[in-house]
Protein backbone atom coordinates (compact mmCIF):
# COMPACT_ATOMS: atom_id res chain seq x y z
CA UNK A 1 0.00 0.00 0.00
CA UNK A 2 1.50 3.32 -1.11
CA UNK A 3 -0.34 6.47 0.01
CA UNK A 4 0.19 9.66 -1.95
CA UNK A 5 0.90 12.30 0.69
CA UNK A 6 1.19 16.06 0.16
CA UNK A 7 2.91 18.17 2.84
CA UNK A 8 2.43 21.95 2.68
CA UNK A 9 4.82 23.73 5.04
CA UNK A 10 6.32 27.27 5.06
CA UNK A 11 9.26 26.24 7.22
CA UNK A 12 11.63 24.85 4.58
CA UNK A 13 13.99 23.42 7.21
CA UNK A 14 11.21 21.43 8.91
CA UNK A 15 9.84 20.34 5.55
CA UNK A 16 13.23 18.96 4.50
CA UNK A 17 13.61 17.08 7.79
CA UNK A 18 10.23 15.37 7.76
CA UNK A 19 10.46 14.46 4.07
CA UNK A 20 13.91 12.99 4.72
CA UNK A 21 12.76 11.00 7.78
CA UNK A 22 9.62 9.70 6.05
CA UNK A 23 11.68 8.84 2.99
CA UNK A 24 13.96 6.67 5.11
CA UNK A 25 11.46 5.07 7.49
CA UNK A 26 8.32 4.87 5.38
CA UNK A 27 9.45 4.69 1.78
CA UNK A 28 7.20 1.65 1.30
CA UNK A 29 4.18 3.49 2.73
CA UNK A 30 4.26 7.02 1.31
CA UNK A 31 4.88 8.73 -1.99
CA UNK A 32 5.59 12.25 -0.75
CA UNK A 33 4.93 15.55 -2.51
CA UNK A 34 6.30 18.59 -0.64
CA UNK A 35 5.26 22.22 -1.12
CA UNK A 36 5.85 25.65 0.36
CA UNK A 37 3.33 27.35 -1.95
CA UNK A 38 -0.39 26.64 -1.47
CA UNK A 39 -1.35 27.45 -5.08
CA UNK A 40 1.22 25.00 -6.43
CA UNK A 41 0.05 22.37 -3.95
CA UNK A 42 -3.60 22.69 -4.93
CA UNK A 43 -2.72 22.55 -8.60
CA UNK A 44 -1.04 19.21 -7.98
CA UNK A 45 -3.67 17.55 -5.78
CA UNK A 46 -5.95 16.38 -8.57
CA UNK A 47 -3.39 15.56 -11.24
CA UNK A 48 -1.23 13.55 -8.83
CA UNK A 49 -4.30 11.95 -7.19
CA UNK A 50 -3.14 12.95 -3.72
CA UNK A 51 -4.85 10.90 -0.98
CA UNK A 52 -3.81 12.85 2.13
CA UNK A 53 -2.78 16.48 2.52
CA UNK A 54 -1.19 17.86 5.70
CA UNK A 55 -0.77 21.63 5.79
CA UNK A 56 0.88 23.94 8.28
CA UNK A 57 -1.51 26.06 10.34
CA UNK A 58 0.25 29.04 8.78
CA UNK A 59 -2.00 28.41 5.75
CA UNK A 60 -5.76 28.92 5.64
CA UNK A 61 -7.06 25.94 3.71
CA UNK A 62 -10.48 25.84 2.07
CA UNK A 63 -11.20 22.14 2.49
CA UNK A 64 -14.16 22.43 0.12
CA UNK A 65 -11.66 22.83 -2.72
CA UNK A 66 -9.91 19.55 -1.90
CA UNK A 67 -10.62 16.56 -4.14
CA UNK A 68 -13.09 14.15 -2.57
CA UNK A 69 -10.49 11.41 -2.42
CA UNK A 70 -8.11 13.61 -0.37
CA UNK A 71 -8.12 13.45 3.44
CA UNK A 72 -6.84 16.50 5.31
CA UNK A 73 -5.21 17.59 8.59
CA UNK A 74 -3.35 20.64 9.89
CA UNK A 75 0.19 20.59 11.27
CA UNK A 76 0.23 22.46 14.61
CA UNK A 77 2.89 23.24 17.20
CA UNK A 78 1.13 21.95 20.31
CA UNK A 79 0.10 18.36 21.16
CA UNK A 80 -2.87 19.78 23.09
CA UNK A 81 -4.60 20.94 19.90
CA UNK A 82 -6.83 18.18 18.53
CA UNK A 83 -8.72 20.18 15.90
CA UNK A 84 -8.21 23.44 14.02
CA UNK A 85 -10.86 25.17 11.92
CA UNK A 86 -12.99 22.09 12.26
CA UNK A 87 -10.27 19.80 10.89
CA UNK A 88 -8.01 17.25 12.55
CA UNK A 89 -4.73 18.60 13.92
CA UNK A 90 -1.40 16.76 14.08
CA UNK A 91 1.43 18.02 16.27
CA UNK A 92 4.51 18.40 14.09
CA UNK A 93 6.91 18.19 17.04
CA UNK A 94 6.59 14.55 18.01
CA UNK A 95 8.12 11.25 17.00
CA UNK A 96 7.88 10.46 13.31
CA UNK A 97 6.16 7.17 14.16
CA UNK A 98 3.31 9.04 15.85
CA UNK A 99 2.92 11.46 12.95
CA UNK A 100 2.92 8.51 10.56
CA UNK A 101 0.19 6.78 12.54
CA UNK A 102 -2.02 9.88 12.62
CA UNK A 103 -1.65 10.38 8.88
CA UNK A 104 -2.71 6.76 8.37
CA UNK A 105 -5.74 7.47 10.53
CA UNK A 106 -6.68 10.46 8.35
CA UNK A 107 -6.34 8.28 5.27
CA UNK A 108 -8.37 5.46 6.81
CA UNK A 109 -11.28 7.65 7.86
CA UNK A 110 -11.50 9.22 4.41
CA UNK A 111 -11.03 5.89 2.63
CA UNK A 112 -14.15 4.50 4.27
CA UNK A 113 -16.26 7.00 2.36
CA UNK A 114 -14.52 7.04 -1.01
CA UNK A 115 -14.62 4.28 -3.59
CA UNK A 116 -11.19 3.22 -4.79
CA UNK A 117 -9.34 4.04 -1.56
CA UNK A 118 -8.51 1.03 0.56
CA UNK A 119 -5.80 -0.56 2.63
CA UNK A 120 -3.41 -2.93 0.95
CA UNK A 121 -3.47 -6.69 1.21
CA UNK A 122 -1.27 -6.52 4.30
CA UNK A 123 -3.89 -4.65 6.34
CA UNK A 124 -6.39 -6.17 8.74
CA UNK A 125 -9.50 -7.58 7.10
CA UNK A 126 -12.61 -6.36 8.93
CA UNK A 127 -15.68 -8.60 8.91
CA UNK A 128 -18.98 -7.53 10.49
CA UNK A 129 -21.42 -10.20 11.70
CA UNK A 130 -24.97 -8.94 12.13
CA UNK A 131 -28.14 -10.54 13.56
CA UNK A 132 -30.58 -9.07 11.04
CA UNK A 133 -33.42 -11.48 11.81
CA UNK A 134 -32.59 -12.11 15.49
CA UNK A 135 -32.30 -15.45 17.25
CA UNK A 136 -30.29 -17.09 14.47
CA UNK A 137 -27.02 -17.24 16.41
CA UNK A 138 -25.03 -14.48 14.72
CA UNK A 139 -22.72 -14.11 17.72
CA UNK A 140 -21.99 -17.83 17.72
CA UNK A 141 -21.20 -17.67 14.01
CA UNK A 142 -18.94 -14.66 14.54
CA UNK A 143 -17.05 -16.42 17.33
CA UNK A 144 -16.76 -19.59 15.24
CA UNK A 145 -15.37 -17.55 12.34
CA UNK A 146 -12.73 -16.09 14.66
CA UNK A 147 -11.76 -19.59 15.84
CA UNK A 148 -11.67 -20.81 12.23
CA UNK A 149 -9.12 -18.20 11.18
CA UNK A 150 -7.10 -18.53 14.40
CA UNK A 151 -6.77 -22.27 13.75
CA UNK A 152 -5.29 -21.43 10.37
CA UNK A 153 -2.56 -19.46 12.08
CA UNK A 154 -4.09 -16.06 11.40
CA UNK A 155 -3.90 -13.37 14.05
CA UNK A 156 -7.58 -12.86 14.82
CA UNK A 157 -9.49 -10.49 17.09
CA UNK A 158 -13.11 -11.11 18.08
CA UNK A 159 -14.62 -7.72 18.94
CA UNK A 160 -18.08 -7.81 20.50
CA UNK A 161 -19.72 -4.39 20.19
CA UNK A 162 -23.27 -5.47 21.00
CA UNK A 163 -24.83 -3.39 23.74
CA UNK A 164 -25.66 -6.47 25.78
CA UNK A 165 -23.21 -8.91 24.23
CA UNK A 166 -20.21 -10.63 25.78
CA UNK A 167 -17.05 -12.15 24.36
CA UNK A 168 -16.66 -14.08 27.62
CA UNK A 169 -19.50 -16.40 26.62
CA UNK A 170 -17.17 -17.91 24.01
CA UNK A 171 -13.63 -17.17 25.15
CA UNK A 172 -11.73 -17.26 28.43
CA UNK A 173 -8.33 -15.99 29.49
CA UNK A 174 -6.66 -14.40 32.49
CA UNK A 175 -6.41 -10.62 32.77
CA UNK A 176 -7.86 -7.79 34.82
CA UNK A 177 -8.89 -5.34 32.08
CA UNK A 178 -12.12 -5.23 30.06
CA UNK A 179 -14.07 -3.13 27.54
CA UNK A 180 -14.83 -0.49 30.16
CA UNK A 181 -11.12 0.36 30.21
CA UNK A 182 -11.18 0.75 26.43
CA UNK A 183 -14.29 2.94 26.61
CA UNK A 184 -12.65 5.18 29.20
CA UNK A 185 -9.58 5.57 26.98
CA UNK A 186 -11.78 6.47 24.02
CA UNK A 187 -13.76 9.01 25.98
CA UNK A 188 -10.96 10.63 27.93
CA UNK A 189 -8.64 11.09 24.93
CA UNK A 190 -5.83 11.44 27.46
CA UNK A 191 -4.53 7.90 27.10
CA UNK A 192 -2.46 6.42 24.30
CA UNK A 193 -5.28 4.36 22.79
CA UNK A 194 -3.07 1.92 20.90
CA UNK A 195 -1.17 1.07 24.09
CA UNK A 196 -4.43 0.67 25.99
CA UNK A 197 -5.78 -1.68 23.32
CA UNK A 198 -2.63 -3.75 23.54
CA UNK A 199 -2.59 -3.89 27.34
CA UNK A 200 -6.26 -4.85 27.68
CA UNK A 201 -6.51 -7.58 25.05
CA UNK A 202 -6.70 -11.22 26.13
CA UNK A 203 -5.93 -14.39 24.18
CA UNK A 204 -7.86 -17.63 24.56
CA UNK A 205 -6.23 -21.05 24.34
CA UNK A 206 -7.54 -21.45 20.77
CA UNK A 207 -5.58 -18.36 19.71
CA UNK A 208 -8.47 -15.90 19.44
CA UNK A 209 -7.82 -12.44 20.90
CA UNK A 210 -10.72 -10.64 22.58
CA UNK A 211 -11.76 -7.99 25.08
CA UNK A 212 -13.82 -9.05 28.07
CA UNK A 213 -17.28 -7.58 28.48
CA UNK A 214 -17.89 -4.38 30.40
CA UNK A 215 -19.10 -5.09 33.95
CA UNK A 216 -21.95 -2.66 33.26
CA UNK A 217 -23.85 -2.88 29.98
CA UNK A 218 -24.56 0.84 30.32
CA UNK A 219 -20.89 1.48 29.59
CA UNK A 220 -21.34 0.06 26.09
CA UNK A 221 -24.23 2.43 25.52
CA UNK A 222 -21.82 5.34 26.03
CA UNK A 223 -20.09 4.51 22.74
CA UNK A 224 -21.22 6.76 19.90
CA UNK A 225 -20.56 6.41 16.17
CA UNK A 226 -17.35 8.46 16.34
CA UNK A 227 -16.03 6.31 19.19
CA UNK A 228 -16.69 3.11 17.27
CA UNK A 229 -15.05 4.50 14.15
CA UNK A 230 -11.99 5.55 16.11
CA UNK A 231 -11.81 2.17 17.86
CA UNK A 232 -11.95 0.09 14.68
CA UNK A 233 -9.60 2.44 12.83
CA UNK A 234 -7.07 2.26 15.66
CA UNK A 235 -7.26 -1.53 15.77
CA UNK A 236 -6.68 -1.70 12.03
CA UNK A 237 -3.77 0.71 12.17
CA UNK A 238 -1.97 -1.29 14.85
CA UNK A 239 -1.33 -3.99 12.25
CA UNK A 240 -1.64 -6.58 15.01
CA UNK A 241 -4.36 -8.67 13.36
CA UNK A 242 -4.99 -10.40 10.06
CA UNK A 243 -8.73 -10.48 10.78
CA UNK A 244 -10.94 -8.36 13.00
CA UNK A 245 -14.31 -10.06 13.50
CA UNK A 246 -16.84 -7.45 14.67
CA UNK A 247 -19.99 -8.77 16.33
CA UNK A 248 -22.48 -5.94 16.41
CA UNK A 249 -26.15 -5.02 16.60
CA UNK A 250 -27.88 -4.35 13.29
CA UNK A 251 -28.88 -0.93 12.03
CA UNK A 252 -28.97 0.94 8.73
CA UNK A 253 -29.05 4.51 9.97
CA UNK A 254 -26.57 6.96 8.49
CA UNK A 255 -23.93 6.60 11.21
CA UNK A 256 -24.13 2.81 11.13
CA UNK A 257 -23.65 2.73 7.36
CA UNK A 258 -20.60 4.95 7.71
CA UNK A 259 -19.12 2.45 10.16
CA UNK A 260 -19.98 -0.54 7.95
CA UNK A 261 -17.95 0.97 5.12
CA UNK A 262 -14.88 0.06 7.14
CA UNK A 263 -15.77 -3.58 6.53
CA UNK A 264 -14.44 -5.80 3.80
CA UNK A 265 -17.55 -7.96 4.23
CA UNK A 266 -20.88 -7.80 6.04
CA UNK A 267 -22.11 -11.23 7.13
CA UNK A 268 -25.82 -11.57 7.78
CA UNK A 269 -27.03 -14.63 9.66
CA UNK A 270 -30.48 -16.20 9.28
CA UNK A 271 -32.08 -19.57 10.00
CA UNK A 272 -34.12 -19.90 6.82
CA UNK A 273 -37.47 -19.76 8.62
CA UNK A 274 -40.34 -17.81 7.12
CA UNK A 275 -40.00 -15.06 9.72
CA UNK A 276 -36.22 -14.84 9.36
CA UNK A 277 -36.39 -14.73 5.56
CA UNK A 278 -39.03 -12.00 5.67
CA UNK A 279 -36.89 -9.80 7.92
CA UNK A 280 -33.75 -10.44 5.86
CA UNK A 281 -35.55 -9.60 2.63
CA UNK A 282 -36.94 -6.35 3.98
CA UNK A 283 -33.58 -5.39 5.48
CA UNK A 284 -31.73 -6.08 2.23
CA UNK A 285 -34.24 -3.99 0.27
CA UNK A 286 -33.79 -1.15 2.76
CA UNK A 287 -29.99 -1.43 2.52
CA UNK A 288 -30.10 -1.28 -1.27
CA UNK A 289 -32.33 1.80 -1.11
CA UNK A 290 -30.07 3.54 1.43
CA UNK A 291 -26.99 2.76 -0.68
CA UNK A 292 -28.50 3.49 -4.09
CA UNK A 293 -26.19 6.44 -4.75
CA UNK A 294 -23.07 5.08 -3.05
CA UNK A 295 -19.86 4.68 -5.04
CA UNK A 296 -19.23 1.24 -3.56
CA UNK A 297 -22.62 0.02 -2.26
CA UNK A 298 -22.64 -2.18 0.81
CA UNK A 299 -25.04 -4.77 -0.67
CA UNK A 300 -22.18 -5.82 -2.94
CA UNK A 301 -20.15 -6.68 0.16
CA UNK A 302 -22.94 -8.51 1.98
CA UNK A 303 -23.08 -12.30 2.29
CA UNK A 304 -25.55 -14.64 3.99
CA UNK A 305 -24.87 -17.59 6.29
CA UNK A 306 -27.58 -19.94 7.52
CA UNK A 307 -27.49 -21.25 11.07
CA UNK A 308 -29.82 -23.78 12.72
CA UNK A 309 -31.06 -24.63 9.23
CA UNK A 310 -33.81 -27.26 9.07
CA UNK A 311 -34.64 -29.28 5.96
CA UNK A 312 -38.27 -29.35 7.14
CA UNK A 313 -38.94 -25.73 8.05
CA UNK A 314 -36.17 -23.66 6.44
CA UNK A 315 -35.93 -22.27 2.91
CA UNK A 316 -33.10 -20.65 0.95
CA UNK A 317 -33.72 -16.94 0.43
CA UNK A 318 -33.34 -15.58 -3.10
CA UNK A 319 -33.16 -11.79 -3.02
CA UNK A 320 -29.66 -11.21 -4.39
CA UNK A 321 -27.59 -11.81 -1.26
CA UNK A 322 -24.67 -14.18 -1.87
CA UNK A 323 -25.25 -17.36 0.14
CA UNK A 324 -21.93 -18.87 1.29
CA UNK A 325 -23.20 -21.84 3.30
CA UNK A 326 -24.73 -22.82 6.57
CA UNK A 327 -25.10 -25.28 9.39
CA UNK A 328 -27.89 -27.38 10.91
CA UNK A 329 -29.07 -27.08 14.47
CA UNK A 330 -26.88 -28.98 16.94
CA UNK A 331 -29.19 -30.66 19.44
CA UNK A 332 -28.06 -31.29 23.03
CA UNK A 333 -24.61 -29.76 22.41
CA UNK A 334 -22.78 -27.33 24.69
CA UNK A 335 -21.71 -23.87 23.48
CA UNK A 336 -18.10 -25.08 23.31
CA UNK A 337 -19.07 -28.11 21.23
CA UNK A 338 -21.12 -25.98 18.84
CA UNK A 339 -18.29 -23.50 18.47
CA UNK A 340 -15.83 -26.29 17.71
CA UNK A 341 -18.12 -27.85 15.10
CA UNK A 342 -18.90 -24.58 13.37
CA UNK A 343 -15.27 -23.41 13.31
CA UNK A 344 -14.32 -26.44 11.20
CA UNK A 345 -16.57 -25.41 8.31
CA UNK A 346 -15.04 -24.16 5.08
CA UNK A 347 -17.78 -21.59 4.47
CA UNK A 348 -15.82 -18.98 6.42
CA UNK A 349 -13.10 -19.08 3.76
CA UNK A 350 -15.71 -17.89 1.24
CA UNK A 351 -16.40 -14.70 3.20
CA UNK A 352 -13.50 -12.81 1.62
Coordinates of C-alpha atoms in Angstrom, one line a residue:
X1 CA 0.0 0.0 0.0
X2 CA 1.5 3.3 -1.1
X3 CA -0.3 6.5 0.0
X4 CA 0.2 9.7 -2.0
X5 CA 0.9 12.3 0.7
X6 CA 1.2 16.1 0.2
X7 CA 2.9 18.2 2.8
X8 CA 2.4 21.9 2.7
X9 CA 4.8 23.7 5.0
X10 CA 6.3 27.3 5.1
X11 CA 9.3 26.2 7.2
X12 CA 11.6 24.9 4.6
X13 CA 14.0 23.4 7.2
X14 CA 11.2 21.4 8.9
X15 CA 9.8 20.3 5.5
X16 CA 13.2 19.0 4.5
X17 CA 13.6 17.1 7.8
X18 CA 10.2 15.4 7.8
X19 CA 10.5 14.5 4.1
X20 CA 13.9 13.0 4.7
X21 CA 12.8 11.0 7.8
X22 CA 9.6 9.7 6.1
X23 CA 11.7 8.8 3.0
X24 CA 14.0 6.7 5.1
X25 CA 11.5 5.1 7.5
X26 CA 8.3 4.9 5.4
X27 CA 9.5 4.7 1.8
X28 CA 7.2 1.7 1.3
X29 CA 4.2 3.5 2.7
X30 CA 4.3 7.0 1.3
X31 CA 4.9 8.7 -2.0
X32 CA 5.6 12.2 -0.8
X33 CA 4.9 15.5 -2.5
X34 CA 6.3 18.6 -0.6
X35 CA 5.3 22.2 -1.1
X36 CA 5.9 25.7 0.4
X37 CA 3.3 27.3 -2.0
X38 CA -0.4 26.6 -1.5
X39 CA -1.3 27.4 -5.1
X40 CA 1.2 25.0 -6.4
X41 CA 0.1 22.4 -4.0
X42 CA -3.6 22.7 -4.9
X43 CA -2.7 22.6 -8.6
X44 CA -1.0 19.2 -8.0
X45 CA -3.7 17.5 -5.8
X46 CA -6.0 16.4 -8.6
X47 CA -3.4 15.6 -11.2
X48 CA -1.2 13.5 -8.8
X49 CA -4.3 11.9 -7.2
X50 CA -3.1 12.9 -3.7
X51 CA -4.9 10.9 -1.0
X52 CA -3.8 12.9 2.1
X53 CA -2.8 16.5 2.5
X54 CA -1.2 17.9 5.7
X55 CA -0.8 21.6 5.8
X56 CA 0.9 23.9 8.3
X57 CA -1.5 26.1 10.3
X58 CA 0.3 29.0 8.8
X59 CA -2.0 28.4 5.8
X60 CA -5.8 28.9 5.6
X61 CA -7.1 25.9 3.7
X62 CA -10.5 25.8 2.1
X63 CA -11.2 22.1 2.5
X64 CA -14.2 22.4 0.1
X65 CA -11.7 22.8 -2.7
X66 CA -9.9 19.5 -1.9
X67 CA -10.6 16.6 -4.1
X68 CA -13.1 14.2 -2.6
X69 CA -10.5 11.4 -2.4
X70 CA -8.1 13.6 -0.4
X71 CA -8.1 13.5 3.4
X72 CA -6.8 16.5 5.3
X73 CA -5.2 17.6 8.6
X74 CA -3.4 20.6 9.9
X75 CA 0.2 20.6 11.3
X76 CA 0.2 22.5 14.6
X77 CA 2.9 23.2 17.2
X78 CA 1.1 21.9 20.3
X79 CA 0.1 18.4 21.2
X80 CA -2.9 19.8 23.1
X81 CA -4.6 20.9 19.9
X82 CA -6.8 18.2 18.5
X83 CA -8.7 20.2 15.9
X84 CA -8.2 23.4 14.0
X85 CA -10.9 25.2 11.9
X86 CA -13.0 22.1 12.3
X87 CA -10.3 19.8 10.9
X88 CA -8.0 17.3 12.6
X89 CA -4.7 18.6 13.9
X90 CA -1.4 16.8 14.1
X91 CA 1.4 18.0 16.3
X92 CA 4.5 18.4 14.1
X93 CA 6.9 18.2 17.0
X94 CA 6.6 14.6 18.0
X95 CA 8.1 11.2 17.0
X96 CA 7.9 10.5 13.3
X97 CA 6.2 7.2 14.2
X98 CA 3.3 9.0 15.9
X99 CA 2.9 11.5 12.9
X100 CA 2.9 8.5 10.6
X101 CA 0.2 6.8 12.5
X102 CA -2.0 9.9 12.6
X103 CA -1.6 10.4 8.9
X104 CA -2.7 6.8 8.4
X105 CA -5.7 7.5 10.5
X106 CA -6.7 10.5 8.3
X107 CA -6.3 8.3 5.3
X108 CA -8.4 5.5 6.8
X109 CA -11.3 7.7 7.9
X110 CA -11.5 9.2 4.4
X111 CA -11.0 5.9 2.6
X112 CA -14.1 4.5 4.3
X113 CA -16.3 7.0 2.4
X114 CA -14.5 7.0 -1.0
X115 CA -14.6 4.3 -3.6
X116 CA -11.2 3.2 -4.8
X117 CA -9.3 4.0 -1.6
X118 CA -8.5 1.0 0.6
X119 CA -5.8 -0.6 2.6
X120 CA -3.4 -2.9 1.0
X121 CA -3.5 -6.7 1.2
X122 CA -1.3 -6.5 4.3
X123 CA -3.9 -4.6 6.3
X124 CA -6.4 -6.2 8.7
X125 CA -9.5 -7.6 7.1
X126 CA -12.6 -6.4 8.9
X127 CA -15.7 -8.6 8.9
X128 CA -19.0 -7.5 10.5
X129 CA -21.4 -10.2 11.7
X130 CA -25.0 -8.9 12.1
X131 CA -28.1 -10.5 13.6
X132 CA -30.6 -9.1 11.0
X133 CA -33.4 -11.5 11.8
X134 CA -32.6 -12.1 15.5
X135 CA -32.3 -15.5 17.2
X136 CA -30.3 -17.1 14.5
X137 CA -27.0 -17.2 16.4
X138 CA -25.0 -14.5 14.7
X139 CA -22.7 -14.1 17.7
X140 CA -22.0 -17.8 17.7
X141 CA -21.2 -17.7 14.0
X142 CA -18.9 -14.7 14.5
X143 CA -17.1 -16.4 17.3
X144 CA -16.8 -19.6 15.2
X145 CA -15.4 -17.6 12.3
X146 CA -12.7 -16.1 14.7
X147 CA -11.8 -19.6 15.8
X148 CA -11.7 -20.8 12.2
X149 CA -9.1 -18.2 11.2
X150 CA -7.1 -18.5 14.4
X151 CA -6.8 -22.3 13.8
X152 CA -5.3 -21.4 10.4
X153 CA -2.6 -19.5 12.1
X154 CA -4.1 -16.1 11.4
X155 CA -3.9 -13.4 14.1
X156 CA -7.6 -12.9 14.8
X157 CA -9.5 -10.5 17.1
X158 CA -13.1 -11.1 18.1
X159 CA -14.6 -7.7 18.9
X160 CA -18.1 -7.8 20.5
X161 CA -19.7 -4.4 20.2
X162 CA -23.3 -5.5 21.0
X163 CA -24.8 -3.4 23.7
X164 CA -25.7 -6.5 25.8
X165 CA -23.2 -8.9 24.2
X166 CA -20.2 -10.6 25.8
X167 CA -17.1 -12.2 24.4
X168 CA -16.7 -14.1 27.6
X169 CA -19.5 -16.4 26.6
X170 CA -17.2 -17.9 24.0
X171 CA -13.6 -17.2 25.2
X172 CA -11.7 -17.3 28.4
X173 CA -8.3 -16.0 29.5
X174 CA -6.7 -14.4 32.5
X175 CA -6.4 -10.6 32.8
X176 CA -7.9 -7.8 34.8
X177 CA -8.9 -5.3 32.1
X178 CA -12.1 -5.2 30.1
X179 CA -14.1 -3.1 27.5
X180 CA -14.8 -0.5 30.2
X181 CA -11.1 0.4 30.2
X182 CA -11.2 0.8 26.4
X183 CA -14.3 2.9 26.6
X184 CA -12.6 5.2 29.2
X185 CA -9.6 5.6 27.0
X186 CA -11.8 6.5 24.0
X187 CA -13.8 9.0 26.0
X188 CA -11.0 10.6 27.9
X189 CA -8.6 11.1 24.9
X190 CA -5.8 11.4 27.5
X191 CA -4.5 7.9 27.1
X192 CA -2.5 6.4 24.3
X193 CA -5.3 4.4 22.8
X194 CA -3.1 1.9 20.9
X195 CA -1.2 1.1 24.1
X196 CA -4.4 0.7 26.0
X197 CA -5.8 -1.7 23.3
X198 CA -2.6 -3.7 23.5
X199 CA -2.6 -3.9 27.3
X200 CA -6.3 -4.9 27.7
X201 CA -6.5 -7.6 25.1
X202 CA -6.7 -11.2 26.1
X203 CA -5.9 -14.4 24.2
X204 CA -7.9 -17.6 24.6
X205 CA -6.2 -21.1 24.3
X206 CA -7.5 -21.5 20.8
X207 CA -5.6 -18.4 19.7
X208 CA -8.5 -15.9 19.4
X209 CA -7.8 -12.4 20.9
X210 CA -10.7 -10.6 22.6
X211 CA -11.8 -8.0 25.1
X212 CA -13.8 -9.0 28.1
X213 CA -17.3 -7.6 28.5
X214 CA -17.9 -4.4 30.4
X215 CA -19.1 -5.1 34.0
X216 CA -22.0 -2.7 33.3
X217 CA -23.9 -2.9 30.0
X218 CA -24.6 0.8 30.3
X219 CA -20.9 1.5 29.6
X220 CA -21.3 0.1 26.1
X221 CA -24.2 2.4 25.5
X222 CA -21.8 5.3 26.0
X223 CA -20.1 4.5 22.7
X224 CA -21.2 6.8 19.9
X225 CA -20.6 6.4 16.2
X226 CA -17.3 8.5 16.3
X227 CA -16.0 6.3 19.2
X228 CA -16.7 3.1 17.3
X229 CA -15.1 4.5 14.1
X230 CA -12.0 5.5 16.1
X231 CA -11.8 2.2 17.9
X232 CA -12.0 0.1 14.7
X233 CA -9.6 2.4 12.8
X234 CA -7.1 2.3 15.7
X235 CA -7.3 -1.5 15.8
X236 CA -6.7 -1.7 12.0
X237 CA -3.8 0.7 12.2
X238 CA -2.0 -1.3 14.8
X239 CA -1.3 -4.0 12.2
X240 CA -1.6 -6.6 15.0
X241 CA -4.4 -8.7 13.4
X242 CA -5.0 -10.4 10.1
X243 CA -8.7 -10.5 10.8
X244 CA -10.9 -8.4 13.0
X245 CA -14.3 -10.1 13.5
X246 CA -16.8 -7.5 14.7
X247 CA -20.0 -8.8 16.3
X248 CA -22.5 -5.9 16.4
X249 CA -26.1 -5.0 16.6
X250 CA -27.9 -4.3 13.3
X251 CA -28.9 -0.9 12.0
X252 CA -29.0 0.9 8.7
X253 CA -29.1 4.5 10.0
X254 CA -26.6 7.0 8.5
X255 CA -23.9 6.6 11.2
X256 CA -24.1 2.8 11.1
X257 CA -23.6 2.7 7.4
X258 CA -20.6 5.0 7.7
X259 CA -19.1 2.5 10.2
X260 CA -20.0 -0.5 8.0
X261 CA -18.0 1.0 5.1
X262 CA -14.9 0.1 7.1
X263 CA -15.8 -3.6 6.5
X264 CA -14.4 -5.8 3.8
X265 CA -17.5 -8.0 4.2
X266 CA -20.9 -7.8 6.0
X267 CA -22.1 -11.2 7.1
X268 CA -25.8 -11.6 7.8
X269 CA -27.0 -14.6 9.7
X270 CA -30.5 -16.2 9.3
X271 CA -32.1 -19.6 10.0
X272 CA -34.1 -19.9 6.8
X273 CA -37.5 -19.8 8.6
X274 CA -40.3 -17.8 7.1
X275 CA -40.0 -15.1 9.7
X276 CA -36.2 -14.8 9.4
X277 CA -36.4 -14.7 5.6
X278 CA -39.0 -12.0 5.7
X279 CA -36.9 -9.8 7.9
X280 CA -33.7 -10.4 5.9
X281 CA -35.6 -9.6 2.6
X282 CA -36.9 -6.4 4.0
X283 CA -33.6 -5.4 5.5
X284 CA -31.7 -6.1 2.2
X285 CA -34.2 -4.0 0.3
X286 CA -33.8 -1.1 2.8
X287 CA -30.0 -1.4 2.5
X288 CA -30.1 -1.3 -1.3
X289 CA -32.3 1.8 -1.1
X290 CA -30.1 3.5 1.4
X291 CA -27.0 2.8 -0.7
X292 CA -28.5 3.5 -4.1
X293 CA -26.2 6.4 -4.7
X294 CA -23.1 5.1 -3.1
X295 CA -19.9 4.7 -5.0
X296 CA -19.2 1.2 -3.6
X297 CA -22.6 0.0 -2.3
X298 CA -22.6 -2.2 0.8
X299 CA -25.0 -4.8 -0.7
X300 CA -22.2 -5.8 -2.9
X301 CA -20.2 -6.7 0.2
X302 CA -22.9 -8.5 2.0
X303 CA -23.1 -12.3 2.3
X304 CA -25.5 -14.6 4.0
X305 CA -24.9 -17.6 6.3
X306 CA -27.6 -19.9 7.5
X307 CA -27.5 -21.2 11.1
X308 CA -29.8 -23.8 12.7
X309 CA -31.1 -24.6 9.2
X310 CA -33.8 -27.3 9.1
X311 CA -34.6 -29.3 6.0
X312 CA -38.3 -29.4 7.1
X313 CA -38.9 -25.7 8.1
X314 CA -36.2 -23.7 6.4
X315 CA -35.9 -22.3 2.9
X316 CA -33.1 -20.7 1.0
X317 CA -33.7 -16.9 0.4
X318 CA -33.3 -15.6 -3.1
X319 CA -33.2 -11.8 -3.0
X320 CA -29.7 -11.2 -4.4
X321 CA -27.6 -11.8 -1.3
X322 CA -24.7 -14.2 -1.9
X323 CA -25.2 -17.4 0.1
X324 CA -21.9 -18.9 1.3
X325 CA -23.2 -21.8 3.3
X326 CA -24.7 -22.8 6.6
X327 CA -25.1 -25.3 9.4
X328 CA -27.9 -27.4 10.9
X329 CA -29.1 -27.1 14.5
X330 CA -26.9 -29.0 16.9
X331 CA -29.2 -30.7 19.4
X332 CA -28.1 -31.3 23.0
X333 CA -24.6 -29.8 22.4
X334 CA -22.8 -27.3 24.7
X335 CA -21.7 -23.9 23.5
X336 CA -18.1 -25.1 23.3
X337 CA -19.1 -28.1 21.2
X338 CA -21.1 -26.0 18.8
X339 CA -18.3 -23.5 18.5
X340 CA -15.8 -26.3 17.7
X341 CA -18.1 -27.9 15.1
X342 CA -18.9 -24.6 13.4
X343 CA -15.3 -23.4 13.3
X344 CA -14.3 -26.4 11.2
X345 CA -16.6 -25.4 8.3
X346 CA -15.0 -24.2 5.1
X347 CA -17.8 -21.6 4.5
X348 CA -15.8 -19.0 6.4
X349 CA -13.1 -19.1 3.8
X350 CA -15.7 -17.9 1.2
X351 CA -16.4 -14.7 3.2
X352 CA -13.5 -12.8 1.6

